[in-house]
Tab-separated table of C-alpha atoms (C1' of nucleotides) in Angstrom:
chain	number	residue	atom	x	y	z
A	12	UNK	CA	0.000	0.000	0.000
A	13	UNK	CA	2.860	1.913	0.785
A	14	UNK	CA	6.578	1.996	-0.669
A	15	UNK	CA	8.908	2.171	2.215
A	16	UNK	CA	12.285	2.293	0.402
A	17	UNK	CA	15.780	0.719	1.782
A	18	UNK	CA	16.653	3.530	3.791
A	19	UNK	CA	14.731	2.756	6.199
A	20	UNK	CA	15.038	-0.746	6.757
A	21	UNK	CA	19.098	-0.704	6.263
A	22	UNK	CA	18.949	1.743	9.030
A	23	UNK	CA	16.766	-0.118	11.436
A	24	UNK	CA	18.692	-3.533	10.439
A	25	UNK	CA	21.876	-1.615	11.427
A	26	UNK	CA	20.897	-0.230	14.881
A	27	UNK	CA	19.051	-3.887	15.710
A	28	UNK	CA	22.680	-5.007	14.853
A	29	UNK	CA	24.211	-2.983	17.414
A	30	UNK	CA	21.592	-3.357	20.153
A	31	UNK	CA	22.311	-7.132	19.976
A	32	UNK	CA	26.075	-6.477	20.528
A	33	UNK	CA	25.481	-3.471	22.486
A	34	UNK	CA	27.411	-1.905	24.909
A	35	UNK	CA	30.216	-3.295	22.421
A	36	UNK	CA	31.635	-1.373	19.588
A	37	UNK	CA	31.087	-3.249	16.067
A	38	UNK	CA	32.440	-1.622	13.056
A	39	UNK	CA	30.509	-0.965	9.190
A	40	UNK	CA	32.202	-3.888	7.702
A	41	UNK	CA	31.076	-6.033	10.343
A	42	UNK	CA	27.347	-5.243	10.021
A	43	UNK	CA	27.298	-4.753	6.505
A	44	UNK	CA	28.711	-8.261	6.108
A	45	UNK	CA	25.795	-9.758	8.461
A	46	UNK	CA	23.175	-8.104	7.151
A	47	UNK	CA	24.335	-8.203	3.709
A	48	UNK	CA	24.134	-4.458	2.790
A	49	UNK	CA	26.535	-2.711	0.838
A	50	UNK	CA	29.540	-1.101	3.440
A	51	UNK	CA	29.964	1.981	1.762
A	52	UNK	CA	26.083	2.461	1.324
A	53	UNK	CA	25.866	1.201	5.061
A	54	UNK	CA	28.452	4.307	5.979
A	55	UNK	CA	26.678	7.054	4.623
A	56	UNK	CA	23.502	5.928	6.079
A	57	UNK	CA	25.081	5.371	9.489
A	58	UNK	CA	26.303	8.605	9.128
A	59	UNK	CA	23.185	10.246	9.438
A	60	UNK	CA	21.929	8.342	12.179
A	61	UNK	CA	25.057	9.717	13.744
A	62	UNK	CA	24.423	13.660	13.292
A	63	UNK	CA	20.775	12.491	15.043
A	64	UNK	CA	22.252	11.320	17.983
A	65	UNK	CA	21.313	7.538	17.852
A	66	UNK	CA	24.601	5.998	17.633
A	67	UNK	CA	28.057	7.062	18.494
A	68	UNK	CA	31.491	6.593	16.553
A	69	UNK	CA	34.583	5.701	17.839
A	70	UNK	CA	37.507	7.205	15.072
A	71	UNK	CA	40.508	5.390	14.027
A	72	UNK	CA	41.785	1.925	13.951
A	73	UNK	CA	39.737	-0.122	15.946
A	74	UNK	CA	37.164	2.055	15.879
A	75	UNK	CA	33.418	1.131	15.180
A	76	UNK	CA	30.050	2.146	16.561
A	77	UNK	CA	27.677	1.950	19.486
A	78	UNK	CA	23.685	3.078	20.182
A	79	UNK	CA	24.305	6.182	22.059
A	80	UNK	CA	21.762	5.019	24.333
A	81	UNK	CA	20.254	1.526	25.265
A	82	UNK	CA	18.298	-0.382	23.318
A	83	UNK	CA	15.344	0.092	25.693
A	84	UNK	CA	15.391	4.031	25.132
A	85	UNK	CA	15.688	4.184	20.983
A	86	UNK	CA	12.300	3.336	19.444
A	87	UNK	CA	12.138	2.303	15.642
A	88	UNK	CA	9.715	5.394	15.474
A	89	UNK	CA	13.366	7.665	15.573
A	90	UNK	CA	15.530	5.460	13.415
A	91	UNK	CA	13.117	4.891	10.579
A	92	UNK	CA	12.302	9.262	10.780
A	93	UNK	CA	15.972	10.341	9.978
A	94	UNK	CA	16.247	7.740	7.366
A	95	UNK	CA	13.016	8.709	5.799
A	96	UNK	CA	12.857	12.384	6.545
A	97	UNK	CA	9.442	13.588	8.606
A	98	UNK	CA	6.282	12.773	7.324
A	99	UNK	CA	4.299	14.814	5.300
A	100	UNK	CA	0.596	15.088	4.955
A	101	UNK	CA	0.684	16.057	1.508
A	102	UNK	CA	-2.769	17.384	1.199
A	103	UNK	CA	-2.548	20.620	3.782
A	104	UNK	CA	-5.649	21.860	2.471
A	105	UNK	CA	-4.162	24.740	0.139
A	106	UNK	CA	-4.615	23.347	-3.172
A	107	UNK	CA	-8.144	22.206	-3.944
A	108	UNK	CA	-11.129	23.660	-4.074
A	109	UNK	CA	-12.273	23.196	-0.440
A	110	UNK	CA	-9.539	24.810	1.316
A	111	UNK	CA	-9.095	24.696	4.896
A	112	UNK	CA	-11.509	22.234	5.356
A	113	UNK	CA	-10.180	19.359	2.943
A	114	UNK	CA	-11.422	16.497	3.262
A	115	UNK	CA	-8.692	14.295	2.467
A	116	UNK	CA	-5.935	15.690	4.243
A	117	UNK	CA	-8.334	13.842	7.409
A	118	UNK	CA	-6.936	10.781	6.161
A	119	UNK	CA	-3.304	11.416	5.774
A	120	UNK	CA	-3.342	13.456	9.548
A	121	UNK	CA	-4.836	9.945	11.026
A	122	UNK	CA	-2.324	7.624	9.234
A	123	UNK	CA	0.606	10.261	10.322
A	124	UNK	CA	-0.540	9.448	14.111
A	125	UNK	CA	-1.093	5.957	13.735
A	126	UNK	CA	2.243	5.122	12.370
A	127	UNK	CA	3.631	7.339	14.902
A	128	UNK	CA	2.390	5.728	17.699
A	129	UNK	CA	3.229	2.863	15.991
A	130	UNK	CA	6.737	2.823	15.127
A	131	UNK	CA	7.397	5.031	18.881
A	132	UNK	CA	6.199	2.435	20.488
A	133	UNK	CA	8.392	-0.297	19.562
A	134	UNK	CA	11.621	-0.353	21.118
A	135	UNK	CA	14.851	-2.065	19.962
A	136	UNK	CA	15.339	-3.823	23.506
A	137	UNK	CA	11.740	-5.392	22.172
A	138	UNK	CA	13.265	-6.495	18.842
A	139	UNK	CA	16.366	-8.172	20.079
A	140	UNK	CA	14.738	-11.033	22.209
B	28	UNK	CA	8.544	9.800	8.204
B	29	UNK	CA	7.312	8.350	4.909
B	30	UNK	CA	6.791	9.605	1.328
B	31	UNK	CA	3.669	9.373	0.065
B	32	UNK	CA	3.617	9.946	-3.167
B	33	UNK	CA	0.560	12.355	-4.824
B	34	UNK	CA	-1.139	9.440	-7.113
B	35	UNK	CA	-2.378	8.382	-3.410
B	36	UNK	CA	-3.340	11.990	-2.987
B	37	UNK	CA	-5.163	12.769	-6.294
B	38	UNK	CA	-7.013	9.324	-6.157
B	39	UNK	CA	-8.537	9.897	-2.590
B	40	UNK	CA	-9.183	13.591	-3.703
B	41	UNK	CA	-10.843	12.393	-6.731
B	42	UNK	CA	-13.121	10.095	-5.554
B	43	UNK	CA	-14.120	12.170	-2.242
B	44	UNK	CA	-15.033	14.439	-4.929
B	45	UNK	CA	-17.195	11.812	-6.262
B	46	UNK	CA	-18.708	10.907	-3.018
B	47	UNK	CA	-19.893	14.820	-2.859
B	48	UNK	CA	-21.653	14.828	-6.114
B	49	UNK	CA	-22.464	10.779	-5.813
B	50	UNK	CA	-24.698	9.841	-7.188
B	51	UNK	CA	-24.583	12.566	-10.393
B	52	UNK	CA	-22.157	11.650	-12.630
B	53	UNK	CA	-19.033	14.134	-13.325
B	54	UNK	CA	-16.319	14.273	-15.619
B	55	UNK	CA	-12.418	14.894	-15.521
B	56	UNK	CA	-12.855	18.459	-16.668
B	57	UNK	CA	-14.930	19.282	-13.459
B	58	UNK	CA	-12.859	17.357	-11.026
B	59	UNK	CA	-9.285	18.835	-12.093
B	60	UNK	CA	-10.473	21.866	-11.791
B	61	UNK	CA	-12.250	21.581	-8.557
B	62	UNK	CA	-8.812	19.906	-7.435
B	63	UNK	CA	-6.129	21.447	-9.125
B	64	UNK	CA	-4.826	18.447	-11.018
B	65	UNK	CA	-3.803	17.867	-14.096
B	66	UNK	CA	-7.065	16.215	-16.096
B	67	UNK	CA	-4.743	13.967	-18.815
B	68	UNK	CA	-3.284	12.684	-15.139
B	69	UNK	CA	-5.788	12.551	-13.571
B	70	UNK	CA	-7.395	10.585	-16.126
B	71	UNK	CA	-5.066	7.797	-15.985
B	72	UNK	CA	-5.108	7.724	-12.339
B	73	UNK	CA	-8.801	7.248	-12.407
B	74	UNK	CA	-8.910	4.733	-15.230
B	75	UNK	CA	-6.719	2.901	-12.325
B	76	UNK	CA	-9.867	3.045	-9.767
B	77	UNK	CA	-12.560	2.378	-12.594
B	78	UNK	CA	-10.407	-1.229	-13.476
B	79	UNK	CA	-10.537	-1.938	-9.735
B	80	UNK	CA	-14.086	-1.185	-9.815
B	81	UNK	CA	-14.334	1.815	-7.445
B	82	UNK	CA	-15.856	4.000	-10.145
B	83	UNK	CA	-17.367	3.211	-12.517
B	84	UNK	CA	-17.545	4.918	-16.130
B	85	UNK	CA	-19.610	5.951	-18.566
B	86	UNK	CA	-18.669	6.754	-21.945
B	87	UNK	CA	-19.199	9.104	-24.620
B	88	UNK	CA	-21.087	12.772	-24.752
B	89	UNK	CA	-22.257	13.555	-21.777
B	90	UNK	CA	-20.375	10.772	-20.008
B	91	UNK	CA	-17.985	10.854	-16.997
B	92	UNK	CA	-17.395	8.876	-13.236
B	93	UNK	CA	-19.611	7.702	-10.265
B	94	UNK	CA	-18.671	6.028	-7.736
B	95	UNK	CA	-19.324	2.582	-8.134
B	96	UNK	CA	-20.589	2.210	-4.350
B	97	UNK	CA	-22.370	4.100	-2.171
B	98	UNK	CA	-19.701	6.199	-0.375
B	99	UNK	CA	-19.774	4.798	3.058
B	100	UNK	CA	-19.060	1.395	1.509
B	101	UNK	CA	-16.005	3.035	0.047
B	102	UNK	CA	-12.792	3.646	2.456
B	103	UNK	CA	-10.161	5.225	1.897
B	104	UNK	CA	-7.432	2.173	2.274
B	105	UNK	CA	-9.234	0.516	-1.244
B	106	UNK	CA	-8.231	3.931	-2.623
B	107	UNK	CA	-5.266	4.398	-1.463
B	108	UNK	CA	-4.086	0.871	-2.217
B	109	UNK	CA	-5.298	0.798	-5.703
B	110	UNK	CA	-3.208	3.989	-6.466
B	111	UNK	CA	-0.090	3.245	-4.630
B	112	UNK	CA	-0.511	-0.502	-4.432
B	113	UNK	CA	0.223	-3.161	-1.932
B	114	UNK	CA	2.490	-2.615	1.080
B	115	UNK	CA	5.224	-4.572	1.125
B	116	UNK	CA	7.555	-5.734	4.011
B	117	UNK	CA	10.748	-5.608	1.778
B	118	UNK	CA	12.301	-6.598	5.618
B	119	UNK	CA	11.385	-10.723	4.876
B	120	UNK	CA	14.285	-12.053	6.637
B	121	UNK	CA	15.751	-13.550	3.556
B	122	UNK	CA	18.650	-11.366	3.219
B	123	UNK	CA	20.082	-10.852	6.154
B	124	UNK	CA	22.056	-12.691	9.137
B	125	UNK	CA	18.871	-13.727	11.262
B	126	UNK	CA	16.812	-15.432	9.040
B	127	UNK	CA	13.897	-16.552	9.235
B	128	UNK	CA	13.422	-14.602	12.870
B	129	UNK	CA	14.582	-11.118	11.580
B	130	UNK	CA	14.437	-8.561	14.023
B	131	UNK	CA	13.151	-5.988	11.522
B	132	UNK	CA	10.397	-7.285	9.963
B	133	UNK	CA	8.551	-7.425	12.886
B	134	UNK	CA	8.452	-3.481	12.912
B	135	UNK	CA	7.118	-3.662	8.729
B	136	UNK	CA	4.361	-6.042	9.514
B	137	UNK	CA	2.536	-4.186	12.384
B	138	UNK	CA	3.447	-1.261	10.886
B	139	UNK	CA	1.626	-2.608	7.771
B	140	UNK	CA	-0.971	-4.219	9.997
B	141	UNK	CA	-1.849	-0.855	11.665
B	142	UNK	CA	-2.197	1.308	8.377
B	143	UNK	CA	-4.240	-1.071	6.724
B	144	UNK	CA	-6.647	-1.032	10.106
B	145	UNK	CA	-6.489	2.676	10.212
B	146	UNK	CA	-7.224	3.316	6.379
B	147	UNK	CA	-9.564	0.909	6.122
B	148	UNK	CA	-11.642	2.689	8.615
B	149	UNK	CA	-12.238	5.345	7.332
B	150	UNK	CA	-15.252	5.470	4.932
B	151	UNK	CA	-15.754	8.247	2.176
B	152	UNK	CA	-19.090	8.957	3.529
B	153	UNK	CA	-17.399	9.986	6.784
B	154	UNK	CA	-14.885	12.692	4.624
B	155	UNK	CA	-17.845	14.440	3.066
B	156	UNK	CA	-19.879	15.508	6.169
C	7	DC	C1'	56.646	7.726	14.532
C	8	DT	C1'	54.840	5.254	11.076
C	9	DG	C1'	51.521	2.183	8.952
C	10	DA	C1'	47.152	0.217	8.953
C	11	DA	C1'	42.437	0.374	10.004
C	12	DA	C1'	38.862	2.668	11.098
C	13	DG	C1'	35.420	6.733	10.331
C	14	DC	C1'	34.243	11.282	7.655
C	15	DA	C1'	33.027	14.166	3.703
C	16	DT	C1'	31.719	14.941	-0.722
C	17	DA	C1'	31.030	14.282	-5.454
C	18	DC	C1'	29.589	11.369	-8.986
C	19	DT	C1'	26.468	7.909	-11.413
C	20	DA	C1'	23.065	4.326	-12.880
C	21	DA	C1'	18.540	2.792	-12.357
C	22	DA	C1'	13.945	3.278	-11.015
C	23	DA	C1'	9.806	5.784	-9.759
C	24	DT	C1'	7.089	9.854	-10.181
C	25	DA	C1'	4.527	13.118	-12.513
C	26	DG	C1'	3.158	14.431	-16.243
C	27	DT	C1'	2.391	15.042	-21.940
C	28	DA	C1'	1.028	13.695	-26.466
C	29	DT	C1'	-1.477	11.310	-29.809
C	30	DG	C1'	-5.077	9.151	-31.415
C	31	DA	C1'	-8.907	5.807	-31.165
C	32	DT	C1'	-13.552	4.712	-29.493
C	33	DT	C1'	-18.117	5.734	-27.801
C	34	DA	C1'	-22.545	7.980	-27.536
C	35	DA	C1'	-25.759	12.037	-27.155
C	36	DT	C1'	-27.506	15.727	-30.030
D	25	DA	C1'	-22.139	14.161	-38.684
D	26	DT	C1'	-20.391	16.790	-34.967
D	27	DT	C1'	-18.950	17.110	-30.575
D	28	DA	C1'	-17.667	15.843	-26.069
D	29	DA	C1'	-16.546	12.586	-23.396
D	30	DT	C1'	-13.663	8.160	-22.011
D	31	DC	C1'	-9.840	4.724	-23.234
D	32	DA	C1'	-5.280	3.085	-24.488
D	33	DT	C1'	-0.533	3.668	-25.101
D	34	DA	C1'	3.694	5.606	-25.759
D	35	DC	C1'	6.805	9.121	-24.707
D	36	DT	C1'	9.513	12.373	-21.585
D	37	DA	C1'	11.398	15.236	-17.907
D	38	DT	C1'	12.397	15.368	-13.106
D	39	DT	C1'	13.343	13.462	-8.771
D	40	DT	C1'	14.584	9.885	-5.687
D	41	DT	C1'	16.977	5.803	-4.669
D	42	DA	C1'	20.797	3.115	-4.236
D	43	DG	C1'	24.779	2.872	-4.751
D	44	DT	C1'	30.289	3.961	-6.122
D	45	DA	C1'	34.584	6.529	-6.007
D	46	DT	C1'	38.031	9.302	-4.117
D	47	DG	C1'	40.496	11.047	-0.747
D	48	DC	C1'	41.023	12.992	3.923
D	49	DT	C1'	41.289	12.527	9.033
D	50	DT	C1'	41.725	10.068	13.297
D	51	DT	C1'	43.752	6.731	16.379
D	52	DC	C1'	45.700	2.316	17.881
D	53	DA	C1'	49.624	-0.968	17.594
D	54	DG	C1'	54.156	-1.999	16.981
DNA sequence: CTGAAAGCATACTAAAATAGTATGATTAAT
DNA sequence: ATTAATCATACTATTTTAGTATGCTTTCAG
């Protein structure tokens, strides 16, 4: 119903990867070996998960990655939202005819929540048992 | 969080706009211009909803769309589905370490579980009032 | 202090999806 | 017969996705 591209599921793959090993560092050609994704790919993504505070890095030789917090406080919910960007309700009412009061737009506000609460609510410490 | 694209968007827009005039019939013209969308688009992204028998059309002067239900037998999730089609779990635990039991999936399937409930609830007839 | 192994940054590219256009055929009311 | 509508298909431009490539920086080990 929906297209969820790669992003998203590399990036939660990754960080379930680390919550299994965590408090231990594990480096990107580690976890792009095990979950088969390509490392370089795997290192840009990482990256960004980085700048949003979900995982730490360790430079230089040796060095690797960790969940900046434990597995019990990241939710999917955050992962999948920097590797996807925010959600949009595309119809905001301005286009069509009825304005403010668009019908549609109902729909996509709704879904937005659901998947919210959703995706918040499941926890990494959940997904590692 | 997730892109949705605008076929979703113009397909629920269209056929709300339907479910107002329902059961007159109306034609492309009058629809993209009460929504703002393109009408050789839009006409392929209704022909879409008339082979999955949500409207139904009729042809020739005079002619144009109805919905092919009454709108609160309508919801939004056949809509949406028809335009953007099926969600997929592309997580299926077939390429990475875990298997069978991958972590990840989990997340796709009640994610996908909880927008088909949500979508699905919502009836045209409701969008209209 | 030097080499190797890690991350970091950025630019490039191929493939696919999206969002539309264009052309013309078919159908049916007037 | 004309006109106004749908129907079918093929084409195209733009954007996003999914990577690749190159090179720099950091840090541990010897």
């Amino acid at each position: 119903m929906l297209n969820f591209s790669t992003k998203g599921e590399y990036g939660l793959r990754a960080v379930v990867n680390l919550a299994r090993s965590y408090p231990k560092i594990k480096n990107i050609k580690a976890i792009s070996i095990e979950e088969n994704i390509s490392a370089k790919y795997l290192e840009r993504l990482i990256g960004e998960l980085r700048k949003n505070n979900l995982v730490k890095s360790i430079k230089g030789k040796n060095g690797g990655y960790v969940l900046a917090r434990k597995p019990r406080e990241i939710s999917a919910g955050e992962v999948i939202e920097v590797m996807e960007g925010q959600m949009t309700s595309k119809c905001n009412g301005t286009h069509c005819a009825h304005m403010k009061d668009c019908a549609s737009s109902v729909v996509w506000i709704k879904l937005g929540e659901q998947i919210k609460k959703t995706l918040y609510g499941i926890k990494l410490s959940e997904l590692i048992k």
